[in-house]
Amino acid sequence: MKTVLFNPFEKYTESKLLIFGIVITLIGSYLGFVFQGRFDGILDLHFPDAVTIVQPFLDNLVNIFSLFIFLFLLGKYINPKTRLIDILTPILIARAPFYLLTLTNYQNYNANLGKKILDSIDLSNPQNGLNIEPSEMFFLALFTGITVLFIVWFVILLFNGFKVATNARGIKNNLLFAGAIILSEILSKIIFNLI
């Protein structure tokens, strides 16, 4: 089970993983619409008041493109034999944890809680503190913990897939991989600001 969750690239064929990645991207984008989630950055998921059906699909295209550009260039640098599909497949698979996170916004709970917290902040009198219930604070802490775990899961999946695709080894390549993730996040934010 550990291999399936963290490194399916060693267990399943490339074609099965690619098909699964495409299907999970389509399902995840639809879940974004249903649960009002926007994937507005490669490491981001927000719950605005309204989401059109097109927005999560477009969000995912931008994120996949942003990751692909930098990881493919890095893959070619590390191993000139790296193919497009070698990089695209891990990107599609690794985004799955973000799609699962949309399920936490059942009946728009996250969006409403976020709005309540922002509305309760009184900048003129910081002594007032937040006006939220203990159960809401518990849910906020739980959601934050789950989110951090899912981001770690995303990075592990992406790293393992990239490592298998490029045969990357060593600290230098690990640092370059981290740099590619950061550049991908910056590029995605630039694109989102332009559209």
CSV table of C-alpha atoms in Angstrom, one decimal:
chain,number,residue,atom,x,y,z
A,1,MET,CA,0.0,0.0,0.0
A,2,LYS,CA,2.9,2.3,0.8
A,3,THR,CA,4.2,2.0,-2.8
A,4,VAL,CA,0.7,2.7,-4.3
A,5,LEU,CA,0.3,5.9,-2.2
A,6,PHE,CA,3.9,7.3,-2.4
A,7,ASN,CA,5.6,5.7,-5.5
A,8,PRO,CA,3.1,4.1,-7.9
A,9,PHE,CA,5.7,4.8,-10.7
A,10,GLU,CA,7.6,1.7,-9.7
A,11,LYS,CA,4.5,-0.6,-9.6
A,12,TYR,CA,2.3,0.4,-12.6
A,13,THR,CA,3.0,0.9,-16.3
A,14,GLU,CA,3.4,4.3,-17.7
A,15,SER,CA,0.3,4.0,-19.9
A,16,LYS,CA,-1.9,3.0,-16.9
A,17,LEU,CA,-0.5,5.9,-14.8
A,18,LEU,CA,-1.1,8.4,-17.7
A,19,ILE,CA,-4.7,7.3,-18.1
A,20,PHE,CA,-5.3,7.4,-14.4
A,21,GLY,CA,-3.7,10.8,-14.2
A,22,ILE,CA,-5.9,12.2,-16.9
A,23,VAL,CA,-9.0,10.7,-15.4
A,24,ILE,CA,-8.2,11.9,-11.9
A,25,THR,CA,-7.4,15.4,-13.2
A,26,LEU,CA,-10.9,15.6,-14.9
A,27,ILE,CA,-12.6,14.2,-11.8
A,28,GLY,CA,-10.6,16.5,-9.5
A,29,SER,CA,-11.4,19.6,-11.6
A,30,TYR,CA,-15.1,18.7,-11.4
A,31,LEU,CA,-14.8,18.3,-7.6
A,32,GLY,CA,-13.3,21.7,-7.6
A,33,PHE,CA,-16.5,23.0,-9.2
A,34,VAL,CA,-18.8,21.0,-6.9
A,35,PHE,CA,-17.1,22.0,-3.7
A,36,GLN,CA,-16.2,25.5,-4.8
A,37,GLY,CA,-12.4,25.1,-4.9
A,38,ARG,CA,-9.9,27.0,-6.9
A,39,PHE,CA,-6.5,25.5,-7.6
A,40,ASP,CA,-4.9,29.0,-8.1
A,41,GLY,CA,-1.3,28.0,-7.8
A,42,ILE,CA,0.6,24.7,-7.8
A,43,LEU,CA,0.6,24.6,-4.0
A,44,ASP,CA,-2.8,26.4,-3.5
A,45,LEU,CA,-6.4,25.6,-3.0
A,46,HIS,CA,-8.9,28.3,-2.0
A,47,PHE,CA,-12.6,28.3,-1.5
A,48,PRO,CA,-14.1,31.5,-2.9
A,49,ASP,CA,-17.8,32.4,-2.8
A,50,ALA,CA,-18.5,31.2,-6.4
A,51,VAL,CA,-16.7,29.0,-8.9
A,52,THR,CA,-17.7,28.5,-12.5
A,53,ILE,CA,-17.3,25.0,-14.0
A,54,VAL,CA,-14.5,26.2,-16.3
A,55,GLN,CA,-12.3,27.7,-13.5
A,56,PRO,CA,-11.0,24.6,-11.8
A,57,PHE,CA,-10.3,23.0,-15.2
A,58,LEU,CA,-8.4,26.1,-16.3
A,59,ASP,CA,-6.6,26.2,-13.0
A,60,ASN,CA,-5.3,22.7,-13.4
A,61,LEU,CA,-4.2,23.3,-16.9
A,62,VAL,CA,-2.2,26.3,-15.7
A,63,ASN,CA,-0.7,24.4,-12.8
A,64,ILE,CA,0.2,21.3,-15.0
A,65,PHE,CA,1.7,23.6,-17.6
A,66,SER,CA,3.8,25.5,-15.0
A,67,LEU,CA,5.1,22.4,-13.4
A,68,PHE,CA,5.8,20.8,-16.8
A,69,ILE,CA,7.9,23.6,-18.2
A,70,PHE,CA,10.4,23.7,-15.4
A,71,LEU,CA,10.5,20.0,-14.5
A,72,PHE,CA,10.9,19.0,-18.2
A,73,LEU,CA,13.8,21.4,-18.7
A,74,LEU,CA,15.4,20.1,-15.5
A,75,GLY,CA,14.7,16.5,-16.6
A,76,LYS,CA,16.5,17.2,-19.9
A,77,TYR,CA,19.4,18.8,-18.0
A,78,ILE,CA,19.7,15.8,-15.7
A,79,ASN,CA,19.0,13.1,-18.4
A,80,PRO,CA,18.8,14.1,-22.0
A,81,LYS,CA,16.7,11.0,-22.7
A,82,THR,CA,13.8,12.3,-20.6
A,83,ARG,CA,10.6,12.2,-22.6
A,84,LEU,CA,7.5,14.5,-22.3
A,85,ILE,CA,5.4,11.7,-21.0
A,86,ASP,CA,8.0,10.9,-18.3
A,87,ILE,CA,7.4,14.3,-16.7
A,88,LEU,CA,3.7,14.7,-17.5
A,89,THR,CA,2.6,11.5,-15.9
A,90,PRO,CA,4.1,12.2,-12.4
A,91,ILE,CA,2.6,15.7,-12.5
A,92,LEU,CA,-0.9,14.4,-13.2
A,93,ILE,CA,-0.6,11.8,-10.5
A,94,ALA,CA,0.9,14.0,-7.9
A,95,ARG,CA,-1.9,16.6,-8.1
A,96,ALA,CA,-4.4,14.0,-6.7
A,97,PRO,CA,-4.0,15.0,-3.1
A,98,PHE,CA,-5.2,18.6,-3.9
A,99,TYR,CA,-8.4,17.1,-5.5
A,100,LEU,CA,-9.1,15.1,-2.3
A,101,LEU,CA,-8.8,18.3,-0.3
A,102,THR,CA,-11.8,19.8,-2.0
A,103,LEU,CA,-14.0,17.3,-0.2
A,104,THR,CA,-13.3,19.2,3.1
A,105,ASN,CA,-15.4,22.1,1.9
A,106,TYR,CA,-18.7,20.1,2.3
A,107,GLN,CA,-21.6,22.5,2.1
A,108,ASN,CA,-19.2,25.3,1.7
A,109,TYR,CA,-18.0,25.0,5.3
A,110,ASN,CA,-14.4,26.1,4.8
A,111,ALA,CA,-15.4,29.2,2.8
A,112,ASN,CA,-17.9,30.2,5.4
A,113,LEU,CA,-15.5,29.6,8.3
A,114,GLY,CA,-12.8,31.6,6.5
A,115,LYS,CA,-15.1,34.5,5.9
A,116,LYS,CA,-16.3,34.4,9.6
A,117,ILE,CA,-12.7,34.5,10.8
A,118,LEU,CA,-11.8,37.4,8.5
A,119,ASP,CA,-14.9,39.3,9.6
A,120,SER,CA,-14.2,38.8,13.3
A,121,ILE,CA,-10.7,40.3,13.1
A,122,ASP,CA,-10.8,43.8,14.6
A,123,LEU,CA,-7.6,45.6,13.5
A,124,SER,CA,-8.6,48.7,15.5
A,125,ASN,CA,-8.6,46.7,18.7
A,126,PRO,CA,-6.3,43.6,18.5
A,127,GLN,CA,-7.2,42.7,22.1
A,128,ASN,CA,-10.6,41.4,21.0
A,129,GLY,CA,-9.2,38.3,19.4
A,130,LEU,CA,-11.1,36.0,17.2
A,131,ASN,CA,-14.7,35.4,17.7
A,132,ILE,CA,-15.0,31.7,16.7
A,133,GLU,CA,-16.4,28.6,18.5
A,134,PRO,CA,-14.0,25.9,19.9
A,135,SER,CA,-15.5,23.4,17.4
A,136,GLU,CA,-14.7,25.8,14.5
A,137,MET,CA,-11.1,26.2,15.9
A,138,PHE,CA,-10.8,22.4,16.1
A,139,PHE,CA,-11.9,22.1,12.4
A,140,LEU,CA,-9.6,24.8,11.3
A,141,ALA,CA,-6.6,23.1,13.1
A,142,LEU,CA,-7.7,19.7,11.6
A,143,PHE,CA,-8.0,21.1,8.1
A,144,THR,CA,-4.6,22.9,8.4
A,145,GLY,CA,-2.9,19.6,9.5
A,146,ILE,CA,-4.6,17.6,6.7
A,147,THR,CA,-3.5,20.3,4.2
A,148,VAL,CA,0.1,20.2,5.3
A,149,LEU,CA,0.1,16.4,5.1
A,150,PHE,CA,-1.5,16.5,1.6
A,151,ILE,CA,1.1,19.0,0.4
A,152,VAL,CA,3.9,16.8,1.6
A,153,TRP,CA,2.1,13.8,-0.1
A,154,PHE,CA,2.0,15.9,-3.3
A,155,VAL,CA,5.8,16.7,-3.1
A,156,ILE,CA,6.7,13.1,-2.4
A,157,LEU,CA,4.7,11.8,-5.3
A,158,LEU,CA,6.1,14.4,-7.6
A,159,PHE,CA,9.7,13.8,-6.5
A,160,ASN,CA,9.4,10.0,-6.7
A,161,GLY,CA,7.9,10.3,-10.2
A,162,PHE,CA,10.5,12.8,-11.3
A,163,LYS,CA,13.3,10.6,-9.9
A,164,VAL,CA,12.1,7.5,-11.7
A,165,ALA,CA,11.6,9.5,-14.9
A,166,THR,CA,15.1,11.2,-14.9
A,167,ASN,CA,17.2,8.9,-12.8
A,168,ALA,CA,18.0,11.9,-10.7
A,169,ARG,CA,20.3,11.4,-7.7
A,170,GLY,CA,22.3,13.5,-5.3
A,171,ILE,CA,21.8,16.6,-3.3
A,172,LYS,CA,22.4,18.9,-6.3
A,173,ASN,CA,19.5,17.4,-8.2
A,174,ASN,CA,17.3,17.5,-5.1
A,175,LEU,CA,18.0,21.2,-4.7
A,176,LEU,CA,17.4,21.8,-8.4
A,177,PHE,CA,14.0,20.0,-8.1
A,178,ALA,CA,13.0,22.2,-5.2
A,179,GLY,CA,14.0,25.3,-7.3
A,180,ALA,CA,11.9,24.0,-10.2
A,181,ILE,CA,8.9,23.7,-7.8
A,182,ILE,CA,9.4,27.3,-6.6
A,183,LEU,CA,9.8,28.6,-10.1
A,184,SER,CA,6.6,26.7,-11.2
A,185,GLU,CA,4.7,28.3,-8.3
A,186,ILE,CA,5.9,31.8,-9.4
A,187,LEU,CA,5.0,31.1,-13.0
A,188,SER,CA,1.5,29.9,-12.1
A,189,LYS,CA,0.9,33.0,-10.0
A,190,ILE,CA,2.0,35.2,-12.9
A,191,ILE,CA,-0.3,33.4,-15.3
A,192,PHE,CA,-3.2,33.6,-12.9
A,193,ASN,CA,-2.7,37.3,-12.6
A,194,LEU,CA,-2.7,37.7,-16.4
A,195,ILE,CA,-6.0,35.7,-16.9
